[in-house]
Steps between C-alpha positions, in 0.01 A plus 500: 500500500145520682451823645527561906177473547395198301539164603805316290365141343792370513550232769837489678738158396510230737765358658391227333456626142864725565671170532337301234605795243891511575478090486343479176789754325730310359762712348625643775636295829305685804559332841565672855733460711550543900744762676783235469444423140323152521262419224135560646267496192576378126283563226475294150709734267784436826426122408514564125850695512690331756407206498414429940131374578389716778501209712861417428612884536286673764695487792826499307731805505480705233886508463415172239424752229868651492818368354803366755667830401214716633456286804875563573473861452179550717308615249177372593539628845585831312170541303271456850696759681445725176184422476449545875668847496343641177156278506593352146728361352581464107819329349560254184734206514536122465312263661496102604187304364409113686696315266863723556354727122591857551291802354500818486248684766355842567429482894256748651516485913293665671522525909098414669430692807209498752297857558742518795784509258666158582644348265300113379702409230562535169311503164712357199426512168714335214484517178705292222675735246741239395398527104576897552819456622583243232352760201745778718842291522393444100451850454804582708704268327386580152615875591837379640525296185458765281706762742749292481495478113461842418819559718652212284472710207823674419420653120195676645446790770161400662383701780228670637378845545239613763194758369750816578818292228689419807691151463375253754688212308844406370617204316841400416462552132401930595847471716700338196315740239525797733749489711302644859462166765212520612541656824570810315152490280251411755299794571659666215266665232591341146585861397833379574556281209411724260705802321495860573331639195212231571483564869443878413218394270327328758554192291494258789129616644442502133558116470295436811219660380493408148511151655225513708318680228566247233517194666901487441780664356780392285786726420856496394753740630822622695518435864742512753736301677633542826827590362339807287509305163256473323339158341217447193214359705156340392242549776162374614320618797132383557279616767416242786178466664360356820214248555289828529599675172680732693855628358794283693785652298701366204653225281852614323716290320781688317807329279801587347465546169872702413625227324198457260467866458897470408431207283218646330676843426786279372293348251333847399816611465630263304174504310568878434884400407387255253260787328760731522768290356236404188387884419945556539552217245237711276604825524908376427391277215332815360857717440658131406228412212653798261854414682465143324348648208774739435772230546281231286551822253866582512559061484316496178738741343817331381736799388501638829824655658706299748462708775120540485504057420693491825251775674202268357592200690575688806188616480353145398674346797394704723111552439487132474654504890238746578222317339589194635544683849167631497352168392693357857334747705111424378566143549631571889177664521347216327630215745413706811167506414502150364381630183778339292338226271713241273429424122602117499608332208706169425818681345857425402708628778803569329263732297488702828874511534610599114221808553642603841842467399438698173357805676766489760782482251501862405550608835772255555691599164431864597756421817750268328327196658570139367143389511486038465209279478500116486163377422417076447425456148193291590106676572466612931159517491355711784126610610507874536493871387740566257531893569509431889778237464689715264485838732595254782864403324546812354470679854796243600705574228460887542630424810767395376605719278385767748822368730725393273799703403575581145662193335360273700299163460176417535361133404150288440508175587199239454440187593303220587467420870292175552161693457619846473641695259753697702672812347805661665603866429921554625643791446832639658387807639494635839381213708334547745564442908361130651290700765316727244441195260116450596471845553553644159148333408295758746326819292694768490827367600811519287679156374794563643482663791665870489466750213695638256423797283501311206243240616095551360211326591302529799525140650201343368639301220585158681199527720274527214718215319442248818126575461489433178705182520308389807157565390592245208571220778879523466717664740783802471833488657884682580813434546843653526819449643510832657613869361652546155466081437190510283142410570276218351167516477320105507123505297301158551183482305279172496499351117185384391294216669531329175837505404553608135239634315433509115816672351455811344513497111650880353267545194472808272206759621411518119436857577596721213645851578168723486480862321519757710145592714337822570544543922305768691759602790226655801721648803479834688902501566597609114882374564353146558225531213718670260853296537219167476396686151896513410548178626244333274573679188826351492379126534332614205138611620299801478415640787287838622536667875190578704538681813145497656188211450314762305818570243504110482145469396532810222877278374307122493178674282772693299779276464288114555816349694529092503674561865429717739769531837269662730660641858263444777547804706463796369326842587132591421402068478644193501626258302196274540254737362728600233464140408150465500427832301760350240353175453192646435568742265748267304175196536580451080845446516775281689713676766753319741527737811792435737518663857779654558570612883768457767282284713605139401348275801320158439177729586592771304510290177176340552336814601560598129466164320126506635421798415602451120835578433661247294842519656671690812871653450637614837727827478761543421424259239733218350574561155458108390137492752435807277591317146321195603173709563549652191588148340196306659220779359330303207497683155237669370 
């Protein structure tokens, strides 16, 4: 500003040059209008947005700017005695354009008076904010849209915290996770959803700041429902900012995770079963290897007194119920973890049935059992695994004999069904009830319901055999007319996709009955290494104990053995680097080195087949596995 005493160079606006300004803006309508509201004045912008030339609207009551439902109301009337009383008036609302168009207009009134203080008229200015109010009902709607689906969500608790972690928003999925309705959140700090022992370490504040800190926070842990239990939650909060940067509040999103968490420990602990059940199979084959040595022994003796014969085959029976038993539980463990794999081969079925049926007769005989089989005299050619098929039927007919009384009769039946090859085991044992039939095939559960003191087994048997059957495309099936009426067990296998295959011609090996061998027997359990010595030298082999890897490597430089049956686990080393160390320091000679362990899974077997032993006997080892490894080592 010029100072007091200067003169100002600016020359006041004319009338003239005042009213050519307001007429050339033409984004805003400016007009006047007299005491009464008739149009006195109307610029170009009032042309431009409403659509009236000043000669067809000056004159005109401004009441042509407002919708009927205004007019009705008074409205217009309303804003001049506003304005009048308060010298402006300022409001935002639809108006009528020359051709009926509405828009949406901010109206500035302002009441003209003369130095005396009478009122002229009125000074309006409009202003078209129609494209605002169409971005704001967008905006509006877009928020409604996705109120409305966040509220949708039912799996989810989304709501939002203000700076302080006080809820300001509820959805339906935080009722249905939570259990509070909303009325009793709001306001509420989130403290309340969270246990004791985290409340007293400031966890929640903890959260908040760690969010704003980091950007966001993702956690997993227990919270609280409104019932005081307690539920696995994963949770997100992320800070929330306004246009200005400035902290709003928070984001949090928080879901149910107690089933996963279940599901996941299930599998853990069925993982940890599994391991569990493999290192029990190891350490009871262990005390069974020189079990099965020392009754391969005692069978190889011939003058041997009654009662120790009849001791023997107790004996025999019995660890071949326990092997067999263990051998059930690894492969439960197995099929839970989907870790059971199938050797397929085309073989003759019936092969499958006279090996079954052989290792179930003694059992049978042992109880006075009749024990029948009726096999077709023609090739049943089936794609499978042999051993698999095999433990399948002999699981039935253990089960059998298992609830069969003494005397009774137990029979194999095979036949040819259209495509299948169905086999039936009958026996007349206990039957079982119509209502338990299906059940008898869950883990755990007995066959026939209640039990006796003189049943065995722990209910895996028929499960395992159903697997079996089933993962070979065929299916496994009861019946039984009820208690004490027998049982019947139905097996249907697929035959082969090509009928009969070549027939199997029964030649002579041609393999001559070798000398006896020189066998290095490494174990640290001596029962197990030395009834193995005592075992071989009576199918005519000589055979030296070691107890340790490096008493194994002093025996092969002293003694040169052509066999070595080397345990895997033993004190001090291992197995493996036993193996090495002998290989190198017998480079000059041939050696055929067996493993010899109680782990016997598919895994297991390649584990040692790639690292270089040339065969894998699982404990306690099979006397006729044992003579074919010795049979299959090539001379000198």
């Amino acid at each position: 500003m010029p100072a007091p005493n200067q003169a100002s160079n600016l020359e006041p606006v004319s009338q003239a040059g005042f009213e050519l300004l307001v007429q050339s803006v033409v984004d805003y309508a400016i007009f006047i209008l007299d005491p009464n509201g008739i149009v006195k004045s109307w610029n170009d912008g009032a042309q431009r947005l409403k659509g009236w030339r000043a000669d067809e609207i000056i004159g005109q009551p401004f009441t042509l700017f407002y919708t009927p439902a205004a007019i009705a109301s008074g409205w217009p009337q309303e804003e001049l005695r506003q304005a009048t009383e308060a010298g402006r008036f300022e409001d935002e609302g639809w108006r009528v354009r020359r051709d009926g168009s509405r828009f949406w207009a901010n109206v500035v009134i302002t009441a003209l008076r003369d130095p005396s203080g009478r009122l002229q008229g009125f000074g309006k200015v409009t202003r078209d904010l129609t494209e605002r109010r169409r971005q704001e009902d967008a905006l509006r709607q877009s928020e409604e849209r996705f109120r409305r689906l966040i509220e949708a969500v039912q799996d989810h608790a989304v709501f939002m915290l203000d700076v302080q972690g006080r809820v300001e928003s509820w959805n339906s999925g935080a009722v249905a996770t939570t259990g509070f309705p909303s009325a009793e959140v709001i306001g509420r700090h989130c403290s309340l959803f969270y246990t004791p022992v985290d409340v007293e370490a400031a966890r929640p504040s903890q959260d908040l700041e760690n969010a704003l800190r980091d950007g966001r926070v993702v956690e997993e842990g227990w919270r609280l429902r409104k019932d005081g239990t307690t539920f696995w939650a994963h949770s997100e909060i992320t800070p929330v900012f306004d246009d200005h940067g400035s902290l709003r509040g928070f984001a949090a999103v928080v879901r149910d995770m107690t089933e996963r968490r279940r599901v996941t420990e299930l599998e853990q602990s069925t993982r940890r079963m599994s391991e569990f059940l493999a290192m029990l199979a190891h350490e009871l084959r262990n005390p069974l290897a020189p079990i099965r040595n020392a009754v391969g022994i005692l069978q190889m003796h011939e003058r041997v007194d009654s009662t120790v014969m009849q001791c023997r085959d107790i004996i025999d029976r019995h660890l071949r119920d326990l092997t067999r038993l263990v051998d059930d539980l690894l492969d439960v463990g197995r099929i839970a973890n989907g870790k059971l794999l199938l050797r397929r081969e085309r073989l003759d079925y019936r092969e499958v049935v006279r090996h079954s049926v052989e290792a179930a007769r003694p059992l049978a005989e042992a109880r006075r059992q009749r024990l029948a089989v009726e096999l077709p005299e023609r090739r049943l050619d089936v794609d499978g695994d042999h051993t698999r098929l095999a433990q399948a039927l002999q699981n039935l007919l253990s089960n059998s004999t298992r609830y069969t009384d003494p005397g009774g009769f137990i029979s194999v039946t095979v036949e040819v069904e259209g495509s299948m090859v169905v086999t039936r085991v009958a026996d007349t044992g206990r039957g079982i009830a119509p209502e338990a039939i299906e059940g008898i095939f869950e883990l755990f559960v007995q066959a026939h319901g209640t039990r006796s003191p003189s049943d065995s087994g722990l209910g895996i048997g028929l499960r395992l055999a159903r697997t079996l059957v089933e993962l070979h495309g065929g299916a496994l099936t009861a019946a039984s007319e009820g208690p004490d009426k027998g049982s019947t067990f139905t097996m249907r296998l697929p035959l082969a996709a090509d009928g009969v295959a070549a027939s199997l011609v029964a030649a002579d090996t041609g393999v001559a009955k070798r000398e006896g061998r020189c066998v290095l027997v490494v174990d640290d359990n001596r029962d197990s290494a030395d009834s193995m010595v005592s075992l071989l030298e009576l199918l005519g082999h000589r055979a030296v104990a070691a107890y340790d890897g490096e008493q194994a490597l002093e025996a092969a430089q002293r003694i040169a053995p052509e066999i070595v049956l080397l345990d895997l686990n033993m004190p001090g080393t291992n197995g493996f680097v036993v193996l090495d160390r002998l290989r190198k320091q017998g480079a000059d000679r041939p050696m055929h080195i067996a493993a010899m362990t109680g782990y016997g899974q598919h895994a297991d077997r390649h584990s040692t087949l790639s690292a270089g032993f040339d065969a894998h006997l699982t404990k306690p080892v099979d006397i006729d596995e044992l003579r074919n490894v010795l049979e299959s080592t090539p001379p000198d």
